[in-house]
């Protein structure tokens, strides 16, 4: 496209804009002004030269295409992530129904799966899932073997789950080999008084520091 052709297209765009302004349903359409602005930019780009407009060499167009591609890739990544979370939520739900959730090690991303299960339950806390995650976090099971994953969990799990995990870790250290059923009170305390449970865990650490 030459400058002359671009100028002609710009004039057509101006005419279309004037026509649209006479119609109330088109007056607020953003596509017309955007098209007009683009033709003005292209016309100015070619002004005073014999160059032919080539979108491949237009940095603005290429930047927009790159941004569109990046946005599309981000949407696709989010969709894949949502599908993984949904599939894992289905898997954990099946394990719950089989009564084998406690024997399963958590994986990276299960914090988001917990949120999905809670959403499916209409916002109700899934006590068994929370207890499973708290125990795994306290015992460093699954992906919680990695200190970085445990640190990240502090920003992903709720205060009751974190307080439960902290209290379980201290109780297990003080009474090695304690049965899970013996520590059921820790979950009740963490659920009803998470701050108190966290404070108790910190107190036990000070009273019996790790050597």
CSV table of C-alpha atoms in Angstrom, one decimal:
chain,number,residue,atom,x,y,z
A,1,UNK,CA,0.0,0.0,0.0
A,2,UNK,CA,1.4,3.4,-1.0
A,3,UNK,CA,0.9,6.7,0.7
A,4,UNK,CA,-1.8,7.7,-1.8
A,5,UNK,CA,-3.7,4.5,-1.2
A,6,UNK,CA,-3.4,4.9,2.5
A,7,UNK,CA,-4.7,8.5,2.3
A,8,UNK,CA,-7.7,7.3,0.3
A,9,UNK,CA,-8.4,4.6,2.9
A,10,UNK,CA,-8.1,7.3,5.6
A,11,UNK,CA,-10.7,9.5,3.8
A,12,UNK,CA,-13.0,6.5,3.5
A,13,UNK,CA,-12.6,5.9,7.3
A,14,UNK,CA,-13.4,9.6,8.0
A,15,UNK,CA,-16.6,9.3,5.8
A,16,UNK,CA,-17.6,6.1,7.6
A,17,UNK,CA,-17.1,7.8,11.0
A,18,UNK,CA,-19.3,10.7,9.9
A,19,UNK,CA,-22.0,8.3,8.8
A,20,UNK,CA,-21.8,6.2,12.0
A,21,UNK,CA,-22.1,9.4,14.1
A,22,UNK,CA,-25.6,9.9,12.7
A,23,UNK,CA,-26.8,6.5,14.0
A,24,UNK,CA,-27.2,6.3,17.8
A,25,UNK,CA,-26.6,2.6,17.9
A,26,UNK,CA,-23.2,3.1,16.2
A,27,UNK,CA,-22.1,6.3,17.8
A,28,UNK,CA,-20.4,4.6,20.7
A,29,UNK,CA,-18.9,1.7,18.7
A,30,UNK,CA,-15.1,1.7,19.5
A,31,UNK,CA,-14.1,-0.1,16.3
A,32,UNK,CA,-14.7,2.9,14.1
A,33,UNK,CA,-12.4,5.3,16.0
A,34,UNK,CA,-9.8,2.6,16.3
A,35,UNK,CA,-9.8,1.9,12.6
A,36,UNK,CA,-9.7,5.7,11.9
A,37,UNK,CA,-6.7,6.1,14.2
A,38,UNK,CA,-4.9,3.2,12.6
A,39,UNK,CA,-5.3,4.6,9.1
A,40,UNK,CA,-4.1,8.0,10.4
A,41,UNK,CA,-1.0,6.3,11.8
A,42,UNK,CA,-0.3,4.4,8.6
A,43,UNK,CA,-0.8,7.6,6.5
A,44,UNK,CA,1.6,9.5,8.7
A,45,UNK,CA,4.1,6.6,8.5
A,46,UNK,CA,4.2,6.8,4.7
A,47,UNK,CA,4.0,10.6,4.4
A,48,UNK,CA,6.8,12.2,2.4
A,49,UNK,CA,8.2,8.9,1.1
A,50,UNK,CA,7.8,6.4,-1.7
A,51,UNK,CA,7.7,3.5,0.7
A,52,UNK,CA,5.1,0.8,0.4
A,53,UNK,CA,3.4,-0.2,3.6
A,54,UNK,CA,4.3,-3.7,4.8
A,55,UNK,CA,2.7,-5.0,8.0
A,56,UNK,CA,5.6,-7.3,8.4
A,57,UNK,CA,7.9,-4.3,8.9
A,58,UNK,CA,5.5,-2.3,11.1
A,59,UNK,CA,6.8,-2.5,14.7
A,60,UNK,CA,3.4,-1.4,16.1
A,61,UNK,CA,1.6,-4.2,14.3
A,62,UNK,CA,4.2,-6.8,15.1
A,63,UNK,CA,4.1,-5.7,18.8
A,64,UNK,CA,0.3,-6.1,18.8
A,65,UNK,CA,0.5,-9.5,17.2
A,66,UNK,CA,3.1,-10.6,19.7
A,67,UNK,CA,0.9,-9.3,22.6
A,68,UNK,CA,-2.1,-11.2,21.1
A,69,UNK,CA,0.0,-14.4,20.8
A,70,UNK,CA,1.2,-14.0,24.4
A,71,UNK,CA,-2.3,-13.4,25.7
A,72,UNK,CA,-3.6,-16.5,23.8
A,73,UNK,CA,-0.7,-18.6,25.2
A,74,UNK,CA,-1.5,-17.4,28.7
A,75,UNK,CA,-5.2,-18.2,28.3
A,76,UNK,CA,-4.3,-21.7,27.0
A,77,UNK,CA,-1.9,-22.2,30.0
A,78,UNK,CA,-4.7,-21.2,32.4
A,79,UNK,CA,-7.1,-23.6,30.7
A,80,UNK,CA,-4.6,-26.5,31.0
A,81,UNK,CA,-4.0,-25.6,34.6
A,82,UNK,CA,-7.8,-25.5,35.3
A,83,UNK,CA,-8.1,-28.9,33.6
A,84,UNK,CA,-5.3,-30.4,35.7
A,85,UNK,CA,-6.9,-29.1,38.9
A,86,UNK,CA,-10.3,-30.5,38.0
A,87,UNK,CA,-8.8,-33.9,37.1
A,88,UNK,CA,-6.8,-34.0,40.4
A,89,UNK,CA,-9.9,-33.0,42.3
A,90,UNK,CA,-11.8,-35.9,40.7
A,91,UNK,CA,-9.0,-38.2,41.7
A,92,UNK,CA,-8.9,-37.0,45.3
A,93,UNK,CA,-12.7,-37.3,45.6
A,94,UNK,CA,-12.5,-40.9,44.4
A,95,UNK,CA,-9.8,-41.6,47.0
A,96,UNK,CA,-11.9,-40.1,49.7
A,97,UNK,CA,-14.8,-42.3,48.7
A,98,UNK,CA,-12.5,-45.3,48.8
A,99,UNK,CA,-11.2,-44.3,52.3
A,100,UNK,CA,-7.6,-44.2,51.1
A,101,UNK,CA,-7.0,-40.4,51.0
A,102,UNK,CA,-4.8,-40.6,54.1
A,103,UNK,CA,-2.5,-43.0,52.4
A,104,UNK,CA,-2.0,-40.7,49.4
A,105,UNK,CA,1.0,-38.3,49.2
A,106,UNK,CA,0.2,-34.7,48.1
A,107,UNK,CA,1.5,-33.3,44.9
A,108,UNK,CA,2.5,-29.9,43.7
A,109,UNK,CA,-0.6,-27.9,43.2
A,110,UNK,CA,-2.8,-29.7,45.6
A,111,UNK,CA,-3.4,-26.5,47.5
A,112,UNK,CA,-5.3,-25.2,44.5
A,113,UNK,CA,-7.1,-28.6,44.3
A,114,UNK,CA,-8.2,-28.1,47.9
A,115,UNK,CA,-9.8,-24.8,46.9
A,116,UNK,CA,-11.5,-26.5,44.0
A,117,UNK,CA,-13.0,-29.2,46.3
A,118,UNK,CA,-14.2,-26.5,48.7
A,119,UNK,CA,-15.8,-24.6,45.8
A,120,UNK,CA,-17.6,-27.8,44.7
A,121,UNK,CA,-18.9,-28.2,48.2
A,122,UNK,CA,-20.4,-24.8,48.1
A,123,UNK,CA,-17.8,-23.1,50.2
A,124,UNK,CA,-17.9,-25.6,53.1
A,125,UNK,CA,-14.5,-26.6,54.6
A,126,UNK,CA,-13.5,-30.1,53.7
A,127,UNK,CA,-12.2,-31.3,57.1
A,128,UNK,CA,-10.7,-34.5,55.8
A,129,UNK,CA,-8.8,-32.8,53.0
A,130,UNK,CA,-7.5,-30.2,55.4
A,131,UNK,CA,-6.4,-32.8,57.9
A,132,UNK,CA,-4.7,-34.7,55.1
A,133,UNK,CA,-2.8,-31.7,54.0
A,134,UNK,CA,-1.9,-30.6,57.5
A,135,UNK,CA,-0.5,-34.1,58.3
A,136,UNK,CA,1.5,-34.2,55.1
A,137,UNK,CA,2.9,-30.7,55.7
A,138,UNK,CA,3.8,-31.6,59.3
A,139,UNK,CA,5.4,-34.9,58.3
A,140,UNK,CA,7.1,-33.5,55.1
A,141,UNK,CA,5.3,-36.0,52.8
A,142,UNK,CA,5.0,-35.7,49.0
A,143,UNK,CA,6.1,-32.4,47.5
A,144,UNK,CA,6.4,-31.1,51.1
A,145,UNK,CA,9.7,-32.8,51.3
A,146,UNK,CA,11.0,-29.8,49.5
A,147,UNK,CA,11.5,-26.8,52.0
A,148,UNK,CA,10.6,-24.4,49.2
A,149,UNK,CA,7.2,-26.2,48.8
A,150,UNK,CA,6.6,-25.9,52.6
A,151,UNK,CA,7.5,-22.2,52.5
A,152,UNK,CA,5.1,-21.7,49.5
A,153,UNK,CA,2.3,-23.5,51.3
A,154,UNK,CA,2.3,-20.8,54.0
A,155,UNK,CA,0.8,-18.4,51.4
A,156,UNK,CA,-1.5,-21.0,49.8
A,157,UNK,CA,-3.2,-22.8,52.8
A,158,UNK,CA,-5.6,-21.3,55.3
A,159,UNK,CA,-4.5,-20.4,58.8
A,160,UNK,CA,-6.4,-23.4,60.4
A,161,UNK,CA,-4.5,-25.9,58.1
A,162,UNK,CA,-1.2,-24.2,58.8
A,163,UNK,CA,-1.8,-24.1,62.6
A,164,UNK,CA,-2.9,-27.7,62.5
A,165,UNK,CA,0.3,-28.7,60.7
A,166,UNK,CA,2.5,-26.7,63.1
A,167,UNK,CA,0.9,-28.3,66.1
A,168,UNK,CA,1.1,-31.8,64.7
A,169,UNK,CA,4.8,-31.3,64.0
A,170,UNK,CA,5.5,-30.3,67.5
A,171,UNK,CA,3.3,-33.0,69.1
A,172,UNK,CA,5.0,-35.7,66.9
A,173,UNK,CA,8.4,-34.4,68.0
A,174,UNK,CA,7.5,-34.5,71.7
A,175,UNK,CA,5.7,-37.9,71.5
A,176,UNK,CA,7.3,-39.9,68.7
A,177,UNK,CA,5.1,-42.6,67.3
A,178,UNK,CA,1.8,-41.1,68.6
A,179,UNK,CA,-1.2,-42.5,66.8
A,180,UNK,CA,-3.1,-40.2,64.5
A,181,UNK,CA,-6.3,-40.8,66.4
A,182,UNK,CA,-4.6,-39.6,69.6
A,183,UNK,CA,-3.9,-36.2,67.9
A,184,UNK,CA,-7.4,-35.6,66.7
A,185,UNK,CA,-7.8,-32.8,69.2
A,186,UNK,CA,-5.2,-30.8,67.2
A,187,UNK,CA,-7.5,-30.5,64.3
A,188,UNK,CA,-10.4,-29.4,66.5
A,189,UNK,CA,-8.3,-26.8,68.2
A,190,UNK,CA,-6.8,-25.5,64.9
A,191,UNK,CA,-10.2,-25.3,63.3
A,192,UNK,CA,-11.9,-23.4,66.2
A,193,UNK,CA,-8.9,-21.4,67.4
A,194,UNK,CA,-6.2,-21.3,64.8
A,195,UNK,CA,-4.3,-18.5,66.5
A,196,UNK,CA,-4.3,-20.3,69.8
A,197,UNK,CA,-3.1,-23.5,68.0
A,198,UNK,CA,-0.3,-21.6,66.4
A,199,UNK,CA,0.7,-20.0,69.6
A,200,UNK,CA,0.7,-23.4,71.4
A,201,UNK,CA,2.9,-24.9,68.7
A,202,UNK,CA,5.4,-21.9,69.1
A,203,UNK,CA,5.3,-22.3,72.9
A,204,UNK,CA,6.1,-26.0,72.6
A,205,UNK,CA,9.0,-25.2,70.4
A,206,UNK,CA,10.4,-22.8,72.9
A,207,UNK,CA,9.7,-25.2,75.8
A,208,UNK,CA,11.4,-28.1,74.0
A,209,UNK,CA,13.7,-26.6,71.4
A,210,UNK,CA,15.1,-28.9,68.7
A,211,UNK,CA,18.7,-29.9,69.3
